Structures are given as structure tokens and as C-alpha cells.
Amino acid sequence: MFNIDQYAYSNRLTQVHPGEKIAFALATLLIALVAPQPALPAIIVALMAGAAIGAAGIPARFYLQLFLIPFSFLIAGVAMIALTITNQPLAGLKGLTLLGWTLGVTPASLHLAGKIFFKSLGAVSCLYFLSLTTPMVDIMTVLKKLRVPALLVDLISLTYRFIFVLMATVNDIYTAQAARLGYASLRTSYHSLGQLVANLFIKTHRRSQELFTALTARGYEEELQVLDVPKPFSWPFLFLAAGLDLVLLSLMFIFRRWTLWPPF
Amino acid sequence: MIRRTTWLTLYLLLAMAVLARPAFAMHIAEGFLPFNWAAFWFIVVLPFWIWGLRSLQHTVKSNPGLKMLLGLAGAYAFVLSALKIPSVTGSCSHPTGVGLGAVLFGPAAMSILGGIVLIFQALLLAHGGLSTLGANTFSMAVVGPFVAYGLYRLVRKLKGSMPLAVFLAASLGDLMTYVTTSLQLALAFPAQAGGVVASMLKFMGIFAVTQLPLAISEGFLTVIVFNLLAAYNKNELEELSILPEKTAAEGSRSRQ
């Protein structure tokens, strides 16, 4: 149902210890966020794309399509940062002037917008590396090891396990409604969707009671016990990841004067 | 030179109009906020998480079966956000479920469930992000539910009708979420001319195009859902009143 989840279980890096992948993704994400040079996030995008496509074996086409998802927000957000509306003269302001108000761009705003665009893409590529290579079940194991409160981990795992069940239910209800012209007009659409959401709530409620009954019958007490599959530490991955992050960090410190690249 | 920048301005406007589709427009994308602001919103949201978790731990201790209900409620909220509402303007948008969740489960549960839903939206659907999780949680799982729940209680206390209370809670909860997101973006990126206020107006302007119709659509939808629940599923709603905040049950009882 969710392609990302499917690849998380079937990629070539599934057997690597989840802690290593999480640490690598988060450390690189942090570098992308704090680096003052726009070139660094661009390098990170290339690096993470290489890791996801080359090392983990994610199809390049699918990977590129994923990058389109944040674009609608990114373009709108970046455009809002780049555009300035003012009735006062501003250094280097150029654009359309109407009735004394100018809608336009300044070199500084363009530079900032470009920088944020690259930074966001760099960060997104780190997120994708994590979500494409690490199954949610493994992430929960790591959360448990990190002593995250048991209730929170249980709620996360219950949520994850039932997303797919409820999604299937929604699809069935939707198909049945659509087959009976439930979404033929705006009016019927609202009515059908309302019925769908209300019914889904009741089904969710019933299911939670059944789950509790079933678990109680099997000796459930306070915590959900799930068997986790132990995964060995992979030294090559750890060395490679640490090495790459060190290279990125040193690039950040060596080229401190490059903060104005690319010069818009 | 002037011609070039005019074209650039027009191009940016066009790109905005075409690409600013309503799809999850309210989630701040991964890496969009500077490090300081991302960290700041995590710090702001932390007390709400602790408070929510404490409150849930208390609830679950007194009634262990509610843990399953809360876990499934998280899945329910995630699935809701993946649905498409036909919008009044003809396009489609995704409901946030902020109002419905707040009225059914109360704001304490929503701060945790909302956070969990946002993690899954980032990891499974690539909407939102990990570094902006704090900011997104604050707008969608703290401000939205608090406004929705507060309004619902207020209107009920003033003897307003149930549909009115639910409509206001759902639509204004939505609206305040988007105002908060605009504020977060404006604080991080103040405009060169006019500072935070001018920047906030800019961001609100772009979001208003998509979020205003969505808020109204979601208000209508939530009223329909609530009417159906109150008509056919009184028992389940009454059971929810075991949660510390007595919410839905009293609404459905007073309908009689």
C-alpha cells in the first residue's frame, strides 16, 4: 500500500543494524541543517542518493518521484521568501511596480531562498535514506533500547500495525460507496465521506475491544511483548558512514569562506 | 536587466500558483526551518508531550483496555489524513482530523497521537519531516486541538447547538493551525521590508488560498460525522467519557 514501507523491508541494507542507519541519517541531517555553505547540502543529496540507489538498490525512477512530493511546499515556501512586497525603495529591488508598491526580488532574498531550497533538499534526502532502508519495526526496537517510555513505544507500534488494517477497510468501504454512485455529486460525496469516517470510527472502536480481549486471553499485562530479530553490527557500514560524515564536517570547516556560493 | 527580473518574478508567481496544491500544504517540509528554530519548537512542544504522556499513562493505568483504543485512534487519525475531501472550490484536499480528534479524545491525547501521526506521515508518506517535527506538532497537535476543544466546550457551555459547536471547533481548529504555521515560517524568515508581520501576511496569503476552503469543508464533514455518531453510536461515545476529559458523551446525552 505504501511503496516506501515496501522498499524499507526489501532493500539491500535491511540487514544492517538499524541503530547505525538512524545515527548516519540523523548526523548527516544535522550537518545539512547547520552547514552555512549551500554546496554542502548539494553534496549530501548526491551522497544520499548514491547510498539509496547504489547501496540499497532503490529504483532511481521511484527515488526521483519521491523528490517531487515536498516540491509543492518547497516551491511555494521558497517563492514567498524570494518575493518582497513593499512601497519603499530597497537595495537592489527589481520587479513589477504598481501604484507605488513593488512586487519583486532582491539579490539578498534570492540568495536566501536558494540557500533554503538546497538545504531542504539535502535534509529530505537524509530522511529518505532512513525511511527507505529501515523498516518501522526496527526503528521501534531502537526506540525501546533508548528507553523511550513503554507506553509511547506501544502506541507507536499499535498505530503502525493498524494503519494497514484500517486502510484496507477504507478502500473496501470507498469501493462499495463509489459503486453505488456515492461520489456522484458534491452533496452525495460529503454524505458518503461522512458515513465512511463515522463507520470507520466504530469499526476502529470494535477492533480495539477485540484486540484487548484477544490479548488478555493470551496473558497481556500492561506491556506489549514483541519478538525482535537481533541484527548484528556491521563494521564496514559504521566505518564508511562515520568516515563520510567526518569528510562532510571537515569540508564545512575548511570552506568557511564559501558561504556566498553559488553567487546569484 | 529589469526585463529579466520581471520575468523571474512572473515565473515565481506562476510556479506558486501551479505547484501550491492543497496536498498537505500545512506541514513544514524537512530541513525548511533553520536549526535554531527547529530546536526552539522542539523545546516548546516538549512540555505538552510530557503532560500528554503523563495524562495517558494515568488513563491507561485505570483502564488498560483504553491503550488499544488509543493506539488504534492513532492509526485512525493517520488514515483520515490520507482521505480526500471534495473541496467547495472543486479541488480535493486532505482533512486534518484535528477537530474530530480533539472533541473525541481531548487535547492531552491529541498532543501524543498527533505527534505519532506526524512521524508516520514523514516516514511513510514523505510529508513533513523529522527536523520540523517539533514545529509541526506544535501547530497541528497542540494549537489546533486546544483551539478546537476550547471552542467546543465554550459553545456547549453557552448552550449553543451541537452542530454549531462541532463546526466551529473543526473549522477554526484548522484555521488556527495554518495561522500558527504561517507564524512559525514568518518568525524564521522575517521579510526584509516590514519584518515578521509583513512576512506573516505573505505566508498567510499563500496558505489562505488552499486552507480557507479546506477549513470550511472539514467543518461540514465533521458535523456530518458527529451527527451520524450521535444518532447511531451513543454507547461508544459514552464509553469515551472514561477518558479524563468528558467530551462526546455529554454532547450526545444533551441531544436527547
Coordinates of C-alpha atoms in Angstrom, one line a residue:
Chain A
M1 CA 0.0 0.0 0.0
F2 CA 2.8 2.4 0.8
N3 CA 5.8 2.0 -1.5
I4 CA 8.2 3.5 0.9
D5 CA 7.3 0.9 3.5
Q6 CA 7.7 -1.9 0.9
Y7 CA 11.2 -0.8 0.0
A8 CA 12.2 -0.5 3.7
Y9 CA 11.7 -4.3 4.1
S10 CA 13.1 -5.4 0.7
N11 CA 16.2 -3.2 0.1
R12 CA 19.8 -4.4 0.3
L13 CA 20.6 -2.6 3.5
T14 CA 17.7 -4.2 5.6
Q15 CA 20.2 -6.4 7.5
V16 CA 22.4 -3.5 8.6
H17 CA 21.8 -2.7 12.3
P18 CA 19.0 -0.1 12.5
G19 CA 20.9 2.0 15.1
E20 CA 23.7 2.6 12.6
K21 CA 21.3 3.7 9.8
I22 CA 19.4 6.0 12.2
A23 CA 22.6 7.6 13.5
F24 CA 24.0 8.1 10.0
A25 CA 20.8 9.6 8.7
L26 CA 20.4 12.0 11.7
A27 CA 24.0 13.0 11.8
T28 CA 24.0 13.9 8.1
L29 CA 20.7 15.7 8.5
L30 CA 22.2 17.8 11.3
I31 CA 25.2 18.7 9.1
A32 CA 22.8 19.7 6.3
L33 CA 20.9 21.9 8.7
V34 CA 23.9 23.7 10.3
A35 CA 26.2 24.0 7.3
P36 CA 26.4 27.6 6.1
Q37 CA 27.5 26.7 2.6
P38 CA 24.8 25.8 0.1
A39 CA 27.3 23.5 -1.6
L40 CA 27.3 21.1 1.3
P41 CA 23.6 20.1 1.1
A42 CA 24.1 19.6 -2.6
I43 CA 26.9 17.1 -1.9
I44 CA 24.7 15.4 0.7
V45 CA 21.9 15.0 -1.8
A46 CA 24.4 13.3 -4.2
L47 CA 25.8 11.2 -1.3
M48 CA 22.4 10.0 0.0
A49 CA 21.0 9.4 -3.5
G50 CA 24.1 7.2 -4.1
A51 CA 23.5 5.4 -0.8
A52 CA 19.8 4.8 -1.5
I53 CA 20.1 3.9 -5.2
G54 CA 23.6 2.4 -5.3
A55 CA 24.0 0.7 -2.0
A56 CA 20.4 -0.1 -1.0
G57 CA 19.1 -0.8 -4.6
I58 CA 16.1 1.6 -4.7
P59 CA 15.0 2.1 -8.3
A60 CA 16.3 5.5 -9.5
R61 CA 12.9 6.3 -11.1
F62 CA 11.0 5.8 -7.8
Y63 CA 13.6 7.8 -5.9
L64 CA 13.3 10.8 -8.2
Q65 CA 9.5 10.7 -8.0
L66 CA 9.8 10.8 -4.2
F67 CA 11.6 14.1 -4.5
L68 CA 8.5 15.6 -6.2
I69 CA 6.4 15.2 -3.0
P70 CA 7.9 18.0 -1.0
F71 CA 8.2 20.2 -4.1
S72 CA 4.7 21.7 -3.8
F73 CA 5.5 23.1 -0.3
L74 CA 9.1 23.9 -1.2
I75 CA 8.4 26.0 -4.3
A76 CA 5.6 27.9 -2.6
G77 CA 7.7 28.5 0.5
V78 CA 10.8 29.4 -1.3
A79 CA 8.9 31.7 -3.6
M80 CA 7.3 33.5 -0.6
I81 CA 10.8 34.1 0.8
A82 CA 12.2 35.3 -2.5
L83 CA 9.3 37.7 -3.3
T84 CA 9.1 41.0 -1.5
I85 CA 6.1 43.4 -1.5
T86 CA 7.0 47.0 -0.4
N87 CA 6.3 50.6 -1.1
Q88 CA 9.7 51.7 0.0
P89 CA 12.9 51.6 -2.0
L90 CA 15.1 48.7 -1.1
A91 CA 18.7 47.9 -2.1
G92 CA 18.7 46.0 -5.4
L93 CA 14.9 45.6 -5.6
K94 CA 13.7 44.7 -9.0
G95 CA 10.3 43.6 -10.2
L96 CA 6.8 44.8 -11.1
T97 CA 5.7 48.3 -9.8
L98 CA 2.1 49.1 -9.5
L99 CA 0.6 52.2 -7.7
G100 CA 3.9 52.8 -5.8
W101 CA 4.0 49.2 -4.5
T102 CA 6.7 46.9 -5.8
L103 CA 6.4 43.2 -6.0
G104 CA 9.8 41.8 -6.8
V105 CA 13.0 40.2 -5.7
T106 CA 16.2 41.5 -4.2
P107 CA 19.6 39.8 -4.5
A108 CA 19.6 39.0 -0.8
S109 CA 16.2 37.4 -0.8
L110 CA 17.0 35.4 -3.9
H111 CA 20.2 34.2 -2.2
L112 CA 18.4 33.2 1.0
A113 CA 15.7 31.4 -1.0
G114 CA 18.3 29.4 -3.0
K115 CA 20.1 28.5 0.2
I116 CA 17.0 27.2 1.9
F117 CA 16.0 25.3 -1.2
F118 CA 19.2 23.4 -1.3
K119 CA 19.3 22.9 2.5
S120 CA 15.8 21.5 2.5
L121 CA 16.6 19.1 -0.4
G122 CA 19.7 17.9 1.5
A123 CA 17.7 17.3 4.6
V124 CA 14.9 15.5 2.6
S125 CA 17.5 13.1 1.1
C126 CA 18.6 12.1 4.6
L127 CA 15.0 11.5 5.7
Y128 CA 14.5 9.3 2.6
F129 CA 17.6 7.3 3.2
L130 CA 16.2 6.5 6.7
S131 CA 12.7 5.7 5.6
L132 CA 13.7 3.7 2.5
T133 CA 16.3 1.5 4.2
T134 CA 14.9 1.0 7.8
P135 CA 11.6 -0.8 8.5
M136 CA 9.4 0.8 11.1
V137 CA 9.6 -2.3 13.3
D138 CA 13.4 -1.9 13.5
I139 CA 13.0 1.8 14.5
M140 CA 10.7 0.8 17.3
T141 CA 13.3 -1.7 18.6
V142 CA 15.9 1.1 18.7
L143 CA 13.4 3.4 20.5
K144 CA 12.8 0.7 23.1
K145 CA 16.6 0.3 23.6
L146 CA 16.9 4.1 24.0
R147 CA 14.5 3.8 27.0
V148 CA 11.6 5.8 25.4
P149 CA 8.6 5.3 27.7
A150 CA 7.0 1.9 27.1
L151 CA 3.5 3.4 26.6
L152 CA 4.8 5.7 23.8
V153 CA 6.5 2.8 22.0
D154 CA 3.4 0.7 22.4
L155 CA 1.2 3.4 21.0
I156 CA 3.6 3.9 18.0
S157 CA 3.6 0.1 17.3
L158 CA -0.2 -0.2 17.6
T159 CA -0.6 2.7 15.3
Y160 CA 1.8 1.3 12.7
R161 CA 0.3 -2.2 12.8
F162 CA -3.3 -0.9 12.4
I163 CA -2.7 1.7 9.7
F164 CA -2.7 -1.1 7.1
V165 CA -5.8 -2.8 8.5
L166 CA -7.8 0.4 8.6
M167 CA -6.5 1.5 5.2
A168 CA -7.9 -1.8 3.7
T169 CA -11.2 -1.2 5.4
V170 CA -11.3 2.4 4.0
N171 CA -10.7 1.0 0.5
D172 CA -13.5 -1.6 0.8
I173 CA -16.0 1.0 2.1
Y174 CA -15.0 3.5 -0.6
T175 CA -15.3 1.0 -3.4
A176 CA -18.7 -0.1 -2.2
Q177 CA -19.9 3.5 -1.9
A178 CA -18.4 4.5 -5.3
A179 CA -20.1 1.5 -7.0
R180 CA -23.4 2.8 -5.7
L181 CA -22.8 6.3 -7.1
G182 CA -21.9 7.6 -3.6
Y183 CA -19.4 10.1 -5.0
A184 CA -21.5 11.2 -8.0
S185 CA -22.0 14.8 -6.8
L186 CA -20.6 17.1 -4.3
R187 CA -23.6 16.6 -2.0
T188 CA -23.5 12.9 -2.0
S189 CA -19.7 12.9 -1.7
Y190 CA -20.0 14.8 1.6
H191 CA -22.7 12.4 2.8
S192 CA -20.7 9.3 1.8
L193 CA -17.5 10.5 3.2
G194 CA -19.2 11.4 6.5
Q195 CA -20.6 7.9 6.7
L196 CA -17.2 6.4 5.9
V197 CA -15.5 8.4 8.6
A198 CA -18.2 7.6 11.2
N199 CA -18.3 3.9 10.3
L200 CA -14.5 3.7 10.3
F201 CA -14.5 5.1 13.8
I202 CA -17.0 2.5 15.0
K203 CA -15.0 -0.3 13.3
T204 CA -11.8 1.1 15.0
H205 CA -13.5 1.1 18.3
R206 CA -14.8 -2.5 18.0
R207 CA -11.4 -3.7 16.8
S208 CA -9.7 -2.2 19.8
Q209 CA -12.0 -4.1 22.1
E210 CA -11.5 -7.3 20.2
L211 CA -7.7 -6.8 20.3
F212 CA -7.9 -6.2 24.1
T213 CA -10.0 -9.4 24.6
A214 CA -7.6 -11.4 22.5
L215 CA -4.5 -10.1 24.2
T216 CA -6.0 -10.6 27.7
A217 CA -6.8 -14.2 26.8
R218 CA -3.1 -14.6 26.0
G219 CA -1.8 -13.2 29.2
Y220 CA -1.4 -9.5 28.3
E221 CA -0.2 -7.3 31.2
E222 CA 0.5 -3.6 30.7
E223 CA 3.1 -4.0 28.0
L224 CA 3.1 -5.5 24.5
Q225 CA 5.8 -8.1 24.1
V226 CA 7.1 -8.3 20.6
L227 CA 9.9 -10.6 19.5
D228 CA 12.6 -8.5 17.9
V229 CA 15.0 -10.0 15.4
P230 CA 18.6 -9.3 16.5
K231 CA 20.7 -7.7 13.8
P232 CA 24.5 -7.7 14.1
F233 CA 26.6 -4.6 13.9
S234 CA 28.0 -4.0 10.5
W235 CA 31.5 -2.6 10.9
P236 CA 32.0 -1.7 7.2
F237 CA 28.8 0.4 7.2
L238 CA 29.8 2.0 10.5
F239 CA 33.3 3.0 9.3
L240 CA 32.0 4.2 5.9
A241 CA 29.2 6.2 7.5
A242 CA 31.5 7.8 10.1
G243 CA 34.1 8.5 7.5
L244 CA 31.7 10.2 5.2
D245 CA 30.3 12.4 8.0
L246 CA 33.8 13.3 9.0
V247 CA 34.6 14.4 5.5
L248 CA 31.5 16.5 5.3
L249 CA 32.3 18.1 8.7
S250 CA 35.8 18.9 7.6
L251 CA 34.5 20.3 4.3
M252 CA 32.3 22.6 6.4
F253 CA 35.2 23.9 8.4
I254 CA 37.7 24.2 5.6
F255 CA 35.5 26.1 3.2
R256 CA 34.0 28.5 5.8
R257 CA 34.5 31.4 3.4
W258 CA 32.4 29.8 0.7
T259 CA 29.1 30.8 2.2
L260 CA 28.3 33.0 -0.7
W261 CA 28.3 30.2 -3.3
P262 CA 26.6 29.9 -5.7
P263 CA 26.6 33.7 -6.3
F264 CA 23.1 34.5 -7.5
Chain B
M1 CA 18.3 43.5 -16.7
I2 CA 14.9 44.8 -15.5
R3 CA 13.2 42.6 -18.1
R4 CA 14.9 39.6 -16.7
T5 CA 13.9 40.1 -13.2
T6 CA 10.3 40.9 -14.2
W7 CA 10.2 37.6 -16.0
L8 CA 11.7 35.9 -12.9
T9 CA 9.0 37.5 -10.7
L10 CA 6.3 36.3 -13.0
Y11 CA 7.8 32.9 -13.2
L12 CA 7.9 32.6 -9.4
L13 CA 4.3 33.7 -9.1
L14 CA 3.2 31.2 -11.8
A15 CA 5.2 28.4 -10.2
M16 CA 3.5 29.2 -6.9
A17 CA 0.0 29.1 -8.4
V18 CA 0.6 25.8 -10.2
L19 CA 2.5 24.0 -7.5
A20 CA 0.9 25.2 -4.3
R21 CA -1.6 22.3 -4.4
P22 CA -3.5 21.7 -1.3
A23 CA -1.8 18.4 -0.6
F24 CA -0.6 18.5 3.0
A25 CA 0.3 22.2 2.4
M26 CA 0.4 22.8 6.1
H27 CA 3.3 20.5 7.0
I28 CA 6.6 22.4 7.0
A29 CA 8.9 20.3 4.8
E30 CA 12.1 18.6 6.1
G31 CA 15.0 21.0 6.5
F32 CA 13.0 24.1 5.8
L33 CA 13.4 25.7 9.2
P34 CA 16.9 26.8 10.3
F35 CA 18.5 24.7 13.0
N36 CA 17.8 27.2 15.8
W37 CA 14.1 27.5 15.1
A38 CA 13.7 23.7 14.6
A39 CA 15.2 23.2 18.0
F40 CA 13.2 26.0 19.6
W41 CA 9.9 24.4 18.5
F42 CA 11.0 21.0 19.9
I43 CA 11.6 22.8 23.3
V44 CA 8.2 24.5 23.1
V45 CA 6.4 21.2 22.4
L46 CA 8.3 19.1 25.0
P47 CA 6.2 20.1 28.0
F48 CA 3.0 19.3 26.1
W49 CA 4.4 15.8 25.2
I50 CA 5.3 15.2 28.8
W51 CA 1.9 16.4 30.0
G52 CA 0.1 14.3 27.4
L53 CA 2.1 11.2 28.2
R54 CA 1.5 11.6 31.9
S55 CA -2.2 12.0 31.4
L56 CA -2.4 9.0 29.1
Q57 CA -0.3 6.8 31.5
H58 CA -2.8 7.7 34.2
T59 CA -5.8 6.9 32.0
V60 CA -4.3 3.6 30.8
K61 CA -3.5 2.5 34.4
S62 CA -7.1 2.9 35.5
N63 CA -8.5 1.2 32.3
P64 CA -5.9 -1.0 30.5
G65 CA -8.3 -1.6 27.5
L66 CA -8.1 2.1 26.6
K67 CA -4.5 1.6 25.5
M68 CA -5.6 -0.4 22.4
L69 CA -8.3 2.2 21.7
L70 CA -5.6 5.0 21.8
G71 CA -3.2 3.0 19.6
L72 CA -6.0 2.4 17.1
A73 CA -7.0 6.0 17.3
G74 CA -3.5 7.0 16.1
A75 CA -4.0 4.7 13.1
Y76 CA -7.5 6.2 12.6
A77 CA -6.1 9.7 12.6
F78 CA -3.4 8.7 10.1
V79 CA -5.9 7.1 7.7
L80 CA -8.2 10.1 8.0
S81 CA -5.4 12.4 6.9
A82 CA -4.8 10.3 3.8
L83 CA -8.5 10.6 2.7
K84 CA -9.5 13.3 0.2
I85 CA -12.3 15.7 0.9
P86 CA -14.1 17.2 -2.1
S87 CA -13.5 20.9 -1.5
V88 CA -16.0 23.6 -2.1
T89 CA -13.7 25.1 -4.8
G90 CA -13.8 21.9 -6.8
S91 CA -10.3 20.6 -6.0
C92 CA -9.6 18.0 -3.4
S93 CA -7.8 18.4 -0.1
H94 CA -6.9 16.2 2.8
P95 CA -8.7 16.6 6.1
T96 CA -6.5 17.1 9.2
G97 CA -8.8 15.4 11.7
V98 CA -7.7 17.9 14.3
G99 CA -11.2 18.9 15.3
L100 CA -12.7 15.5 15.3
G101 CA -9.8 14.0 17.3
A102 CA -9.8 16.9 19.9
V103 CA -13.5 16.6 20.5
L104 CA -13.4 12.7 20.7
F105 CA -10.2 12.2 22.7
G106 CA -9.3 15.5 24.3
P107 CA -6.2 17.7 23.8
A108 CA -4.0 15.7 26.1
A109 CA -4.3 12.5 24.0
M110 CA -4.1 14.6 20.8
S111 CA -0.6 16.0 21.6
I112 CA 0.8 12.5 21.7
L113 CA -1.4 10.9 18.9
G114 CA -0.8 13.9 16.7
G115 CA 3.0 13.6 17.1
I116 CA 2.9 9.9 16.3
V117 CA 0.8 10.6 13.2
L118 CA 3.3 13.3 12.1
I119 CA 6.2 10.8 12.5
F120 CA 4.4 8.3 10.3
Q121 CA 3.5 10.9 7.7
A122 CA 7.2 11.9 7.5
L123 CA 8.5 8.3 7.3
L124 CA 5.7 6.6 5.2
L125 CA 4.4 9.4 3.1
A126 CA 7.3 11.8 2.9
H127 CA 5.1 14.7 4.2
G128 CA 6.7 16.9 6.8
G129 CA 10.0 15.9 8.3
L130 CA 12.0 14.8 11.4
S131 CA 13.7 18.1 12.0
T132 CA 10.5 20.1 11.6
L133 CA 8.6 17.6 13.8
G134 CA 8.6 19.9 16.7
A135 CA 7.2 22.9 14.8
N136 CA 4.6 20.7 13.0
T137 CA 3.5 19.1 16.3
F138 CA 3.1 22.5 17.9
S139 CA 0.8 23.7 15.1
M140 CA -1.2 20.6 14.4
A141 CA -1.2 18.6 17.6
V142 CA -1.1 21.4 20.2
V143 CA -2.6 24.7 19.0
G144 CA -5.2 23.1 16.6
P145 CA -6.7 20.7 19.2
F146 CA -6.6 23.2 22.0
V147 CA -8.5 25.8 20.0
A148 CA -10.9 23.1 18.7
Y149 CA -11.5 21.6 22.2
G150 CA -11.8 25.0 23.9
L151 CA -14.3 26.3 21.3
Y152 CA -16.3 23.1 21.6
R153 CA -16.6 23.4 25.3
L154 CA -17.3 27.1 25.2
V155 CA -20.1 26.9 22.7
R156 CA -21.6 24.0 24.6
K157 CA -21.5 26.0 27.8
L158 CA -23.2 28.9 26.1
K159 CA -26.0 26.5 25.2
G160 CA -25.1 26.5 21.5
S161 CA -26.2 23.6 19.4
M162 CA -24.0 20.5 18.9
P163 CA -23.6 21.0 15.1
L164 CA -22.6 24.6 15.7
A165 CA -20.1 23.7 18.3
V166 CA -18.6 20.9 16.2
F167 CA -18.5 23.1 13.1
L168 CA -16.7 25.9 14.8
A169 CA -14.3 23.6 16.6
A170 CA -13.3 21.8 13.4
S171 CA -13.0 24.8 11.1
L172 CA -11.4 27.2 13.5
G173 CA -9.1 24.5 14.8
D174 CA -8.0 24.0 11.2
L175 CA -7.6 27.7 10.6
M176 CA -5.6 28.3 13.7
T177 CA -3.3 25.5 12.7
Y178 CA -2.5 27.3 9.5
V179 CA -2.1 30.7 11.2
T180 CA 0.4 29.0 13.6
T181 CA 2.3 27.5 10.6
S182 CA 2.5 31.0 9.0
L183 CA 3.7 32.5 12.2
Q184 CA 6.4 29.8 12.5
L185 CA 7.6 30.5 9.0
A186 CA 7.4 34.2 9.4
L187 CA 9.5 34.1 12.6
A188 CA 12.1 32.1 10.9
F189 CA 12.1 34.2 7.8
P190 CA 11.2 37.8 8.5
A191 CA 10.7 39.9 5.4
Q192 CA 13.4 42.4 4.5
A193 CA 10.9 45.2 4.5
G194 CA 8.3 45.0 7.3
G195 CA 9.8 42.2 9.3
V196 CA 7.8 39.4 10.9
V197 CA 4.4 41.0 10.3
A198 CA 4.9 41.5 6.6
S199 CA 6.3 38.0 6.2
M200 CA 3.4 36.5 8.1
L201 CA 0.9 38.2 5.8
K202 CA 2.8 36.8 2.8
F203 CA 2.7 33.3 4.1
M204 CA -0.9 33.5 5.3
G205 CA -1.9 34.9 1.9
I206 CA -0.5 31.8 0.1
F207 CA -1.9 29.3 2.6
A208 CA -5.3 31.1 2.7
V209 CA -6.0 30.1 -1.0
T210 CA -5.9 26.4 0.0
Q211 CA -6.7 26.4 3.7
L212 CA -9.8 28.5 3.9
P213 CA -11.9 26.3 1.7
L214 CA -10.4 23.3 3.4
A215 CA -11.3 24.6 6.9
I216 CA -14.9 25.1 5.8
S217 CA -15.1 21.7 4.1
E218 CA -13.7 20.0 7.1
G219 CA -16.1 21.8 9.3
F220 CA -19.1 20.5 7.3
L221 CA -17.6 16.9 7.2
T222 CA -17.0 16.8 10.9
V223 CA -20.6 17.9 11.6
I224 CA -21.9 15.1 9.3
V225 CA -19.7 12.6 11.1
F226 CA -20.7 13.8 14.5
N227 CA -24.4 13.7 13.7
L228 CA -24.1 10.1 12.5
L229 CA -22.1 9.0 15.5
A230 CA -24.6 10.7 17.9
A231 CA -27.5 9.1 16.1
Y232 CA -26.3 5.5 15.8
N233 CA -23.4 5.0 18.2
K234 CA -24.3 6.6 21.5
N235 CA -22.8 3.8 23.5
E236 CA -19.4 4.0 22.1
L237 CA -19.3 7.8 22.5
E238 CA -20.4 7.4 26.1
E239 CA -17.6 5.0 26.7
L240 CA -15.1 7.5 25.6
S241 CA -16.1 9.7 28.5
I242 CA -13.9 7.3 30.6
L243 CA -11.1 9.5 29.3
P244 CA -10.4 12.2 31.8
E245 CA -12.0 14.9 29.6
K246 CA -15.7 14.2 29.5
T247 CA -16.4 15.2 25.9
A248 CA -18.5 13.5 23.4
A249 CA -20.8 11.7 25.9
E250 CA -22.3 14.8 27.4
G251 CA -22.8 16.2 23.9
S252 CA -24.8 13.1 22.8
R253 CA -26.7 13.0 26.1
S254 CA -27.8 16.5 25.9
R255 CA -29.2 15.9 22.4
Q256 CA -32.0 13.9 23.9

